[in-house]
mmCIF file of N, CA and C in Angstrom:
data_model
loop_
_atom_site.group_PDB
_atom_site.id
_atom_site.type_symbol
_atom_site.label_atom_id
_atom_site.label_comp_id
_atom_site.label_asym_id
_atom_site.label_seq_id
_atom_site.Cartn_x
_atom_site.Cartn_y
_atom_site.Cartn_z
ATOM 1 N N UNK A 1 -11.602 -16.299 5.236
ATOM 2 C CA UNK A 1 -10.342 -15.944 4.661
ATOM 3 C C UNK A 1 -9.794 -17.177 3.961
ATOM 4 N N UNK A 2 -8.965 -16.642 2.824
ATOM 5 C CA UNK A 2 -8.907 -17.944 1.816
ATOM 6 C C UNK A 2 -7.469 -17.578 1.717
ATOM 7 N N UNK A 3 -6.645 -18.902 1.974
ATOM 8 C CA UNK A 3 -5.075 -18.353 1.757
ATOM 9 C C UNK A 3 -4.042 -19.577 1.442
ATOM 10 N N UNK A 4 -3.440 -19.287 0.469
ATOM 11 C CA UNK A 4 -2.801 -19.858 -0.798
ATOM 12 C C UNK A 4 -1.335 -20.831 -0.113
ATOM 13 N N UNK A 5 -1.675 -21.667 0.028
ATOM 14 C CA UNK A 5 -0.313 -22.644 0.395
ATOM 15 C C UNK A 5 0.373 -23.478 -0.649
ATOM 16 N N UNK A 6 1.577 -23.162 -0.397
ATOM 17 C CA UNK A 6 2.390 -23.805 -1.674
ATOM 18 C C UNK A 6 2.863 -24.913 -1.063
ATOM 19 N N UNK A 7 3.399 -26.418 -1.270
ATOM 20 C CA UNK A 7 3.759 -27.226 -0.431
ATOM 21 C C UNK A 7 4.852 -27.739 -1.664
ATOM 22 N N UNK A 8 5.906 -27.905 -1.301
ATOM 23 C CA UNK A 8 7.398 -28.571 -2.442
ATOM 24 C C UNK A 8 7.591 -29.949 -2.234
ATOM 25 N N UNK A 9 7.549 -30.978 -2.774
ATOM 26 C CA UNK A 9 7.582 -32.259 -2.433
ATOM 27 C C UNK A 9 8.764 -32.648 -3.953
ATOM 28 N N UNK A 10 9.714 -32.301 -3.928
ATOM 29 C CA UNK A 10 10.357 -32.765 -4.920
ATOM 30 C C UNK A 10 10.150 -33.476 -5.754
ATOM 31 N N UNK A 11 10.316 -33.439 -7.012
ATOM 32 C CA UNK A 11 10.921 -32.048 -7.690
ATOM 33 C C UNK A 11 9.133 -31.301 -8.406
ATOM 34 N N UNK A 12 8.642 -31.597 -7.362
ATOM 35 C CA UNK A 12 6.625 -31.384 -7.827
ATOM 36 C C UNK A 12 6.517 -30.224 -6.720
ATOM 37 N N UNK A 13 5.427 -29.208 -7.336
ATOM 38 C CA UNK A 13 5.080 -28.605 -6.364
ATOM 39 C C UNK A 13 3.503 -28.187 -6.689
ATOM 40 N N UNK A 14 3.129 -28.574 -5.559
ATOM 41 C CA UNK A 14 1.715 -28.792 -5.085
ATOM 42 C C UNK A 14 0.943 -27.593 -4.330
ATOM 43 N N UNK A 15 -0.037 -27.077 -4.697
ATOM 44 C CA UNK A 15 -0.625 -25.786 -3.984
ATOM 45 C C UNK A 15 -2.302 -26.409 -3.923
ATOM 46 N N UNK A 16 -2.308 -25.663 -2.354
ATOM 47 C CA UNK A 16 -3.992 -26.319 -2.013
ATOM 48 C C UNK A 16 -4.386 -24.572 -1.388
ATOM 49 N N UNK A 17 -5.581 -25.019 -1.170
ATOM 50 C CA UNK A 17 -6.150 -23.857 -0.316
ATOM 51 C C UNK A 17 -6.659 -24.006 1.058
ATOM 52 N N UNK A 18 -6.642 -22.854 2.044
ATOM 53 C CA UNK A 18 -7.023 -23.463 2.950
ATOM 54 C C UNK A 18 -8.090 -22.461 3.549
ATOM 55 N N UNK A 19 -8.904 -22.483 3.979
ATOM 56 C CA UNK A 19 -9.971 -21.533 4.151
ATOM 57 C C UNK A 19 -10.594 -21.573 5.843
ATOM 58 N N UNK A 20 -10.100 -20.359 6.140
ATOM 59 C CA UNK A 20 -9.925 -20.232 7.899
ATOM 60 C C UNK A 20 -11.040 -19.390 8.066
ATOM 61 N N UNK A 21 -11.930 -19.398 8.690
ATOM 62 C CA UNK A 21 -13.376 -18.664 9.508
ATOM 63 C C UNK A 21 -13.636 -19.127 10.496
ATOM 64 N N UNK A 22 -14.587 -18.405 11.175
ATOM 65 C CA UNK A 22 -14.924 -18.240 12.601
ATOM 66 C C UNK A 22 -16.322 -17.951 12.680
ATOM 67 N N UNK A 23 -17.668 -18.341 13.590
ATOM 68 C CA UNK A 23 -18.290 -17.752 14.317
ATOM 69 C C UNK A 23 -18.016 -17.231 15.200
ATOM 70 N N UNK A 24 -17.171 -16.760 16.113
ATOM 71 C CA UNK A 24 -16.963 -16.448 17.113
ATOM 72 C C UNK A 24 -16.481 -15.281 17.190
ATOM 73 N N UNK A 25 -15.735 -14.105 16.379
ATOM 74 C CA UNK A 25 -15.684 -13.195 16.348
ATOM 75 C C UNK A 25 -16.833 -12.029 16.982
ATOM 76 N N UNK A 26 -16.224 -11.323 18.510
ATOM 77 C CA UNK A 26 -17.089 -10.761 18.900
ATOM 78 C C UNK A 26 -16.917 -9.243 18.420
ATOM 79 N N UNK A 27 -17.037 -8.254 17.808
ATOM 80 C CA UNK A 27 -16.694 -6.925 17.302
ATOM 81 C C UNK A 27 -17.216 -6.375 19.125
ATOM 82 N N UNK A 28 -18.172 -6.521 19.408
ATOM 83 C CA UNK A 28 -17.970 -5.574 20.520
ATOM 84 C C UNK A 28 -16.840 -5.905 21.886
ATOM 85 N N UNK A 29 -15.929 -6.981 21.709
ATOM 86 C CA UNK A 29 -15.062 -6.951 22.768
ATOM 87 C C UNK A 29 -13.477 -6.661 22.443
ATOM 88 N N UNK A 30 -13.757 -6.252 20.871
ATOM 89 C CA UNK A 30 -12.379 -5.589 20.068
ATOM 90 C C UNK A 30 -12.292 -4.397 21.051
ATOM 91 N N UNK A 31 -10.671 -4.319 21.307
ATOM 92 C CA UNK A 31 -10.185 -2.549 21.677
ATOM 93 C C UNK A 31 -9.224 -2.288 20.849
ATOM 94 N N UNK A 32 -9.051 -1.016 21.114
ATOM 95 C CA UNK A 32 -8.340 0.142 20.188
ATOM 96 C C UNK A 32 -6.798 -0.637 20.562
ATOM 97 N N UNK A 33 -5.740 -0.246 20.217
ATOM 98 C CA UNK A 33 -4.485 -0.932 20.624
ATOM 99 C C UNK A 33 -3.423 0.203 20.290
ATOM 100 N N UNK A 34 -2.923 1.158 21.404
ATOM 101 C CA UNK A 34 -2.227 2.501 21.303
ATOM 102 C C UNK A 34 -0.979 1.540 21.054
ATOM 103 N N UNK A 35 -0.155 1.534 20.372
ATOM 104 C CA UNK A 35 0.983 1.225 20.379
ATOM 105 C C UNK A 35 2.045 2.396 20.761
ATOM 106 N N UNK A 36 2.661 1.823 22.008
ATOM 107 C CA UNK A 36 4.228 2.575 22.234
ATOM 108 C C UNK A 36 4.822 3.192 21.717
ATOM 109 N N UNK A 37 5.727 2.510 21.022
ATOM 110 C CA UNK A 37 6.553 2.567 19.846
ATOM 111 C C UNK A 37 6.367 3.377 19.138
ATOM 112 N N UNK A 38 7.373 4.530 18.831
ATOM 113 C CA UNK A 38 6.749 5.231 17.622
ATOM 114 C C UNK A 38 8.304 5.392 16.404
ATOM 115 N N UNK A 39 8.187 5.514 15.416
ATOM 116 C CA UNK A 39 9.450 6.156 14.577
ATOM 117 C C UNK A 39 10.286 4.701 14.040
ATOM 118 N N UNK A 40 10.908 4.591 13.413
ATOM 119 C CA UNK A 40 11.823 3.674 12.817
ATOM 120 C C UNK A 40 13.433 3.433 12.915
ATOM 121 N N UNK A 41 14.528 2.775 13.113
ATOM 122 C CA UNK A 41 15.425 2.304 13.322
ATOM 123 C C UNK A 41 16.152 1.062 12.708
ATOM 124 N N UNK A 42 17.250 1.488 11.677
ATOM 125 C CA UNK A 42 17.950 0.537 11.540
ATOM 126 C C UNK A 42 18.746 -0.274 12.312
ATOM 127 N N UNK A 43 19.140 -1.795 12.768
ATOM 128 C CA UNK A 43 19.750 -1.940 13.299
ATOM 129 C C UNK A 43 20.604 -3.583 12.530
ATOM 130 N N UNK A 44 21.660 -3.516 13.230
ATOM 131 C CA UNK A 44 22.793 -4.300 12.751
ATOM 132 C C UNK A 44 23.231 -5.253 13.263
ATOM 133 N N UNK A 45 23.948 -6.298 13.045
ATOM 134 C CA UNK A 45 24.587 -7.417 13.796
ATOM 135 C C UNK A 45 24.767 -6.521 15.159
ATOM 136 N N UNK A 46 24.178 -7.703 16.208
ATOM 137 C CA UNK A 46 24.041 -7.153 17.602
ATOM 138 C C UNK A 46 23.261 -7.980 18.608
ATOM 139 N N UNK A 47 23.145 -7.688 19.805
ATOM 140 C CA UNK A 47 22.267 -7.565 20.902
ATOM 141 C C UNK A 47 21.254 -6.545 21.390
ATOM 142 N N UNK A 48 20.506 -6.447 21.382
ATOM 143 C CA UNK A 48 19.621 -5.296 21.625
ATOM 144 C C UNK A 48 18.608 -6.033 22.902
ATOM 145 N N UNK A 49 18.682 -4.871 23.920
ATOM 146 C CA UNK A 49 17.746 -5.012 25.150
ATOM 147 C C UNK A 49 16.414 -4.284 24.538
ATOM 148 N N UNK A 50 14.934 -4.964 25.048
ATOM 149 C CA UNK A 50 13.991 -4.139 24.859
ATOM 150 C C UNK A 50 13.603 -3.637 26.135
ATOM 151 N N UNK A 51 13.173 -2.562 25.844
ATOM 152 C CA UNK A 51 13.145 -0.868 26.911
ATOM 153 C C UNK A 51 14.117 -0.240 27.353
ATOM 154 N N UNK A 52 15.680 -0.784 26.931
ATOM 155 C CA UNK A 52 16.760 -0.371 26.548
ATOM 156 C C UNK A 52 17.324 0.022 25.376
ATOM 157 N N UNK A 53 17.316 -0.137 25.103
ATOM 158 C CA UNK A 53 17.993 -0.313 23.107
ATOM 159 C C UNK A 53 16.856 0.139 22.571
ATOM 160 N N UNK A 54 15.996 -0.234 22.463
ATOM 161 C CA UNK A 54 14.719 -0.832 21.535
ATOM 162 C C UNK A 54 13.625 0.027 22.153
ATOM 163 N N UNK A 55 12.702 0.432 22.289
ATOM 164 C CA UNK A 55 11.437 0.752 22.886
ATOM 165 C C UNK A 55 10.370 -0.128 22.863
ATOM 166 N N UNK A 56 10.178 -0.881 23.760
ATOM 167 C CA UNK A 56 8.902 -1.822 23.712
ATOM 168 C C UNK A 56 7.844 -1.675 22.984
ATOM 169 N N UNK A 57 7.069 -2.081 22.213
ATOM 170 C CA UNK A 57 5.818 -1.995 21.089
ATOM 171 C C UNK A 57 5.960 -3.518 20.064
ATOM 172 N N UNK A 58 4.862 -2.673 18.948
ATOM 173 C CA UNK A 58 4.818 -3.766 18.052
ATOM 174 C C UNK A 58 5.185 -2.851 16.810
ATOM 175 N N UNK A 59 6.291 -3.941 15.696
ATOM 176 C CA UNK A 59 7.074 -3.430 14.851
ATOM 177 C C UNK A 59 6.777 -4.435 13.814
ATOM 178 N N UNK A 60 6.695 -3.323 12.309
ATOM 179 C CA UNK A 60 7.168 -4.397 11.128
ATOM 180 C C UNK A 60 8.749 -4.592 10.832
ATOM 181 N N UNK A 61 9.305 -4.984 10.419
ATOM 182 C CA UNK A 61 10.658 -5.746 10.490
ATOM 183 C C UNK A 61 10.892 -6.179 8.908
ATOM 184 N N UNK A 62 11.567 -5.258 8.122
ATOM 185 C CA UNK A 62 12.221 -5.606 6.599
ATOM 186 C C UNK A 62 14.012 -5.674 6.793
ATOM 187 N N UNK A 63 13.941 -6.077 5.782
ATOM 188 C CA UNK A 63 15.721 -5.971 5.335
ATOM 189 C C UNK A 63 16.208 -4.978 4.555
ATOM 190 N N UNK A 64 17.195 -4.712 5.129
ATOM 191 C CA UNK A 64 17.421 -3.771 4.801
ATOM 192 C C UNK A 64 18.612 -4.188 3.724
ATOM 193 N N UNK A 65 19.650 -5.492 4.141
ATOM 194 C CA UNK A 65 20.487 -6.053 3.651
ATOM 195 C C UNK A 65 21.559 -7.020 3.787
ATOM 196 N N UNK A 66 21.686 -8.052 2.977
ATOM 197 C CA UNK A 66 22.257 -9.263 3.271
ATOM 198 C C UNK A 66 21.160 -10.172 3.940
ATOM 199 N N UNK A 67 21.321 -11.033 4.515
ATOM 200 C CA UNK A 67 20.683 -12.117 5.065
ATOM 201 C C UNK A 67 20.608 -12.593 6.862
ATOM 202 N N UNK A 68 19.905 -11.865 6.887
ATOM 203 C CA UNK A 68 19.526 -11.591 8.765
ATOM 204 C C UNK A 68 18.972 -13.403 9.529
ATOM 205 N N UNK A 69 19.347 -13.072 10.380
ATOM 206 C CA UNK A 69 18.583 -14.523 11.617
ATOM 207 C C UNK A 69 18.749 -13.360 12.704
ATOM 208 N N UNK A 70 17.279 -13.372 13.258
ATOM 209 C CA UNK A 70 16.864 -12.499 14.023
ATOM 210 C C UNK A 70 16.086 -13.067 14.796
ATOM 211 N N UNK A 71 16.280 -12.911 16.491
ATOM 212 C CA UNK A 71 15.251 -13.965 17.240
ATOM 213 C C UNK A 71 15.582 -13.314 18.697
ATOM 214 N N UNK A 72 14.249 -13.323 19.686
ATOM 215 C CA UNK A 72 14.047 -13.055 20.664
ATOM 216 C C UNK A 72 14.872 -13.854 21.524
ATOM 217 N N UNK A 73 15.800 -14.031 22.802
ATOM 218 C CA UNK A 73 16.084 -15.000 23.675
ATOM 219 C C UNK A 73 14.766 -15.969 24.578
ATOM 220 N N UNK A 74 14.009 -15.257 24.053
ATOM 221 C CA UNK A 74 12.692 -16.516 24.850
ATOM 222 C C UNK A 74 12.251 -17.296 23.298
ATOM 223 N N UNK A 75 12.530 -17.400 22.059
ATOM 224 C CA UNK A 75 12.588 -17.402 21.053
ATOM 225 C C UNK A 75 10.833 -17.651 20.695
ATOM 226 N N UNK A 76 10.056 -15.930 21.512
ATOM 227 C CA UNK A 76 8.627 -16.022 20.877
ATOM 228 C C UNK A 76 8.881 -15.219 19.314
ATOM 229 N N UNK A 77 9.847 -15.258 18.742
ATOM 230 C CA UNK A 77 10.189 -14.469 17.636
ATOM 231 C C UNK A 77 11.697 -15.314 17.262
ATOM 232 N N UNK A 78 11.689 -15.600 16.052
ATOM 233 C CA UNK A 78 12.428 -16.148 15.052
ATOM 234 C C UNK A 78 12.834 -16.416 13.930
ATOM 235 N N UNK A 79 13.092 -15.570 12.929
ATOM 236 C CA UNK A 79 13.399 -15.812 11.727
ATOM 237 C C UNK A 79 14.374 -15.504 10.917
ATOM 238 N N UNK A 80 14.302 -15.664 9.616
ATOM 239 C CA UNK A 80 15.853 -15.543 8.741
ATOM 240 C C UNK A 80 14.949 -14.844 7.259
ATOM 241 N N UNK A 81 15.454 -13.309 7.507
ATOM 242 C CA UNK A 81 15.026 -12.718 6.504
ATOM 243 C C UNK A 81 16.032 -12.185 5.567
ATOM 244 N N UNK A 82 16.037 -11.977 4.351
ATOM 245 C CA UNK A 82 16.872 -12.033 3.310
ATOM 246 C C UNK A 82 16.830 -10.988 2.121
ATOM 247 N N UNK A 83 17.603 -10.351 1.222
ATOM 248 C CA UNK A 83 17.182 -9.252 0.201
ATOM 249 C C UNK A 83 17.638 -9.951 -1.317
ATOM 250 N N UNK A 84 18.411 -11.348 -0.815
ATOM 251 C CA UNK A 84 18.817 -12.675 -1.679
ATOM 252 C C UNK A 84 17.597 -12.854 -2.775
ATOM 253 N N UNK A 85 18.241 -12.604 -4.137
ATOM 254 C CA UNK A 85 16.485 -13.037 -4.860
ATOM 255 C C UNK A 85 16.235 -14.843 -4.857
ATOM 256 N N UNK A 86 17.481 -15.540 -4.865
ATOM 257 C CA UNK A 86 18.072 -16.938 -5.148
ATOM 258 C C UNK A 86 17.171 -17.093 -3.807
ATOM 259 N N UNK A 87 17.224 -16.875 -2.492
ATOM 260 C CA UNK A 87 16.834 -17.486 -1.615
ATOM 261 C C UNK A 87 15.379 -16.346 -1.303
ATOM 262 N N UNK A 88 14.528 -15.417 -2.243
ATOM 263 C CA UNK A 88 13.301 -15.217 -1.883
ATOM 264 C C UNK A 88 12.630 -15.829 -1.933
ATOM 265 N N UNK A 89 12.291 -17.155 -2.511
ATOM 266 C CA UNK A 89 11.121 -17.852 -2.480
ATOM 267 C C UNK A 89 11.073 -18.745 -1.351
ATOM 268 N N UNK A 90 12.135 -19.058 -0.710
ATOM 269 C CA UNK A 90 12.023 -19.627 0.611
ATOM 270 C C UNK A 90 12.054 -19.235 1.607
ATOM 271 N N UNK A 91 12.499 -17.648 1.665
ATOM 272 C CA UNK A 91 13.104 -16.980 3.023
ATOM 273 C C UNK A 91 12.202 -15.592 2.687
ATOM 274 N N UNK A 92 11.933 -15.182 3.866
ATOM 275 C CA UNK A 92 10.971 -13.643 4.283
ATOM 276 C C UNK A 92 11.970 -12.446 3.639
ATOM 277 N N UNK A 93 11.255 -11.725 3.398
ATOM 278 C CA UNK A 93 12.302 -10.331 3.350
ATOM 279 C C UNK A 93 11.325 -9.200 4.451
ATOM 280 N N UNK A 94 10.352 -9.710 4.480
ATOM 281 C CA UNK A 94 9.706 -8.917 5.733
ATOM 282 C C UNK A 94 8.608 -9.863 6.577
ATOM 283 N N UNK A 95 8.624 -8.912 7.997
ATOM 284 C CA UNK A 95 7.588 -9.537 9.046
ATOM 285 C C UNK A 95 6.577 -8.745 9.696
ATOM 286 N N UNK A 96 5.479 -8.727 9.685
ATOM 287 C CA UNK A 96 4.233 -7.760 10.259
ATOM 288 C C UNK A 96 3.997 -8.254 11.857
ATOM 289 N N UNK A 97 3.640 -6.817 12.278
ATOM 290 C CA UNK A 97 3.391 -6.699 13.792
ATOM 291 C C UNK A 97 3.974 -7.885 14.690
ATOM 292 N N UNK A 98 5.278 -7.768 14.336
ATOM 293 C CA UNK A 98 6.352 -8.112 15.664
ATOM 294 C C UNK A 98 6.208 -7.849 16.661
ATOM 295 N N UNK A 99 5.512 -8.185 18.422
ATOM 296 C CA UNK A 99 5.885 -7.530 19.302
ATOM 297 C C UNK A 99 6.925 -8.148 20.105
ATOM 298 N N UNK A 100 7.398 -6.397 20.511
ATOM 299 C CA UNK A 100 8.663 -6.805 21.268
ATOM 300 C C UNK A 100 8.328 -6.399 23.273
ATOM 301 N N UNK A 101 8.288 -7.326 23.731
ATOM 302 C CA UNK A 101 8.085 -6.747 25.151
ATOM 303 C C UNK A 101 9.383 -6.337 25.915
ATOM 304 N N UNK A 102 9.130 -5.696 26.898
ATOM 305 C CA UNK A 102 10.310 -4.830 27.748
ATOM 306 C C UNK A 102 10.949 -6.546 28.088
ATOM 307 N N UNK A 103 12.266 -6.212 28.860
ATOM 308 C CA UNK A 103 12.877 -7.319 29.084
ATOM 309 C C UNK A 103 13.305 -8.405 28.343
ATOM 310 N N UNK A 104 12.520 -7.994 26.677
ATOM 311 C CA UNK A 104 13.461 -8.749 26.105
ATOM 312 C C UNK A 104 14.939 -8.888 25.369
ATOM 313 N N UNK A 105 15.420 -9.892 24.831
ATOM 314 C CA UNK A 105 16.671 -9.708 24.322
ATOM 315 C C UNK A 105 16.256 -9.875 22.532
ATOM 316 N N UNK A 106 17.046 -8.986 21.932
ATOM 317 C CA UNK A 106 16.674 -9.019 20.356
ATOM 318 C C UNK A 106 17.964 -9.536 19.743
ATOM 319 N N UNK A 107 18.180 -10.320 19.056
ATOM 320 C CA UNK A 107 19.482 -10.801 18.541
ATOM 321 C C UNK A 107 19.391 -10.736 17.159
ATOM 322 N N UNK A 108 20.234 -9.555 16.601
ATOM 323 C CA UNK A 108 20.608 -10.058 15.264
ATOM 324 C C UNK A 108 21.865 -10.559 14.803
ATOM 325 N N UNK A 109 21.998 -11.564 14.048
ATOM 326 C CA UNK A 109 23.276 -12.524 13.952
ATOM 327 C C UNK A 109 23.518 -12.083 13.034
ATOM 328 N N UNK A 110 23.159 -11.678 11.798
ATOM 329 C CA UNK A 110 23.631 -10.724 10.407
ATOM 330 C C UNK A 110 23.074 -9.915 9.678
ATOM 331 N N UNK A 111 23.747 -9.268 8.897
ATOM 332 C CA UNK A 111 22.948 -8.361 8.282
ATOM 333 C C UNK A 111 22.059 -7.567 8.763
ATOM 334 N N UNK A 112 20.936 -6.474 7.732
ATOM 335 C CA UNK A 112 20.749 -5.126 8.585
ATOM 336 C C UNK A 112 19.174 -5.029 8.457
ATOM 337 N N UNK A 113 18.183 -5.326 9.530
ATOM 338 C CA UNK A 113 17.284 -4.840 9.450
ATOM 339 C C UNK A 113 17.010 -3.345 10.172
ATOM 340 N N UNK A 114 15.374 -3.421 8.988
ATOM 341 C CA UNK A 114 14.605 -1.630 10.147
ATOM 342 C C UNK A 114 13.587 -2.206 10.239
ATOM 343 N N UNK A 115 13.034 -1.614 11.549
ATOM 344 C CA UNK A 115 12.005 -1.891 12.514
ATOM 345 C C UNK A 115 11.320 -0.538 12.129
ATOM 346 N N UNK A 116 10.025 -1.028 11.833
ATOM 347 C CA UNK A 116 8.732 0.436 11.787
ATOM 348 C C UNK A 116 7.979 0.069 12.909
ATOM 349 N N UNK A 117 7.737 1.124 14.058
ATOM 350 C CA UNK A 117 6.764 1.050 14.554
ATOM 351 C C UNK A 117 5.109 0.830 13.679
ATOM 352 N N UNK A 118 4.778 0.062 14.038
ATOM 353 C CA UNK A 118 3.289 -0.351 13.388
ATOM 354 C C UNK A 118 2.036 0.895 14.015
ATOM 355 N N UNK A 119 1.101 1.220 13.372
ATOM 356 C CA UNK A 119 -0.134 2.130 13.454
ATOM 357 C C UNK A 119 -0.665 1.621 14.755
ATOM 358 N N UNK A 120 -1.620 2.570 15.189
ATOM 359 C CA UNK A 120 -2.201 2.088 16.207
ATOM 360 C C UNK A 120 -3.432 1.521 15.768
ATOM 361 N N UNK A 121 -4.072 0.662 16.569
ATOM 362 C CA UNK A 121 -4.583 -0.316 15.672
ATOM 363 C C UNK A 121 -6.564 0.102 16.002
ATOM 364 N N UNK A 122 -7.377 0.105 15.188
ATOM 365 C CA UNK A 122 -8.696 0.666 15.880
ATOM 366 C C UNK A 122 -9.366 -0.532 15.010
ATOM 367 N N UNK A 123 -10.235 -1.341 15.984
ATOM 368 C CA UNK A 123 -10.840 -2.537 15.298
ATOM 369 C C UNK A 123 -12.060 -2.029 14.262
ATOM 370 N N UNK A 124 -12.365 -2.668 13.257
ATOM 371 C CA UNK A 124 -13.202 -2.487 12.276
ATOM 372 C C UNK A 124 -14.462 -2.689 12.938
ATOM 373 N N UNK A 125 -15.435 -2.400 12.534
ATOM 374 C CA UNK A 125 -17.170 -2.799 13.133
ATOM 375 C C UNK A 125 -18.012 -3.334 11.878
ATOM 376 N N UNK A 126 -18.199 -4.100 12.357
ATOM 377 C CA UNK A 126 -19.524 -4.451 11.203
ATOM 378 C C UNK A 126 -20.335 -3.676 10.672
#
C-alpha cells in the first residue's frame, strides 16, 4: 500500500510517499466481524453513554455541521471534524470504523455529527 503524505514546513510544502507492506498477513486467521450496531443517528453538543445512548459497535462518523471536537473519555477516540472549507485542508470532515465500546463516554463539544453503523465486515481471500 502506497499512501500520499503531505508535510507543511512553512511557507513550503513537501509531499513524500510512504509505502507500508507486510509478509505476515495470514488470510486464514481473518474472521467475519458481525457488527452490532445497526441504522444511523444524528447527534449534537452532548454526552452520550455507550450501551446507553449509543449502541455499542463500529461507526463511520461525518459532519453534519459547524465544527465538532468529539472524543471518547478514555480518549481511544479524538478528533475535530469540520464542514469549514477554510479549515478542510487541515481538519477531517469524516472518520471510518470508529469503535465505540459499551461503557464508554462519547463527548461532543460542538456542532452536529451522524454516526453510520459500518457493514459487517467478511475478510477478502486470496
Amino acid at each position: 500500500m502506497l499512501l500520499p503524505i503531505h508535510i507543511y514546513f512553512y511557507p513550503y510544502l513537501v509531499s513524500i510517499n510512504i509505502k507500508i507492506s507486510t509478509q505476515e498477513a495470514y488470510y486464514s486467521t481473518m474472521r467475519n466481524y458481525d457488527n452490532p450496531a445497526t441504522g444511523e443517528m444524528e447527534i449534537s453538543a452532548g454526552t452520550y453513554s455507550i450501551g446507553q445512548d449509543i449502541p455499542a459497535g463500529v461507526y463511520d462518523m461525518t459532519i453534519v455541521s459547524g465544527t465538532a471536537n468529539v472524543n471518547t473519555n478514555d480518549y481511544s477516540f479524538s478528533a475535530m471534524l469540520t464542514d469549514d472549507v477554510i479549515l478542510a485542508e487541515s481538519v477531517a470532515s469524516s472518520y471510518k470504523n470508529l469503535e465505540l465500546l459499551g461503557g464508554q463516554i462519547l463527548t461532543v463539544q460542538s456542532g452536529t455529527v451522524k454516526i453510520t453503523a459500518t457493514p459487517n465486515i467478511v475478510p477478502l481471500t486470496p
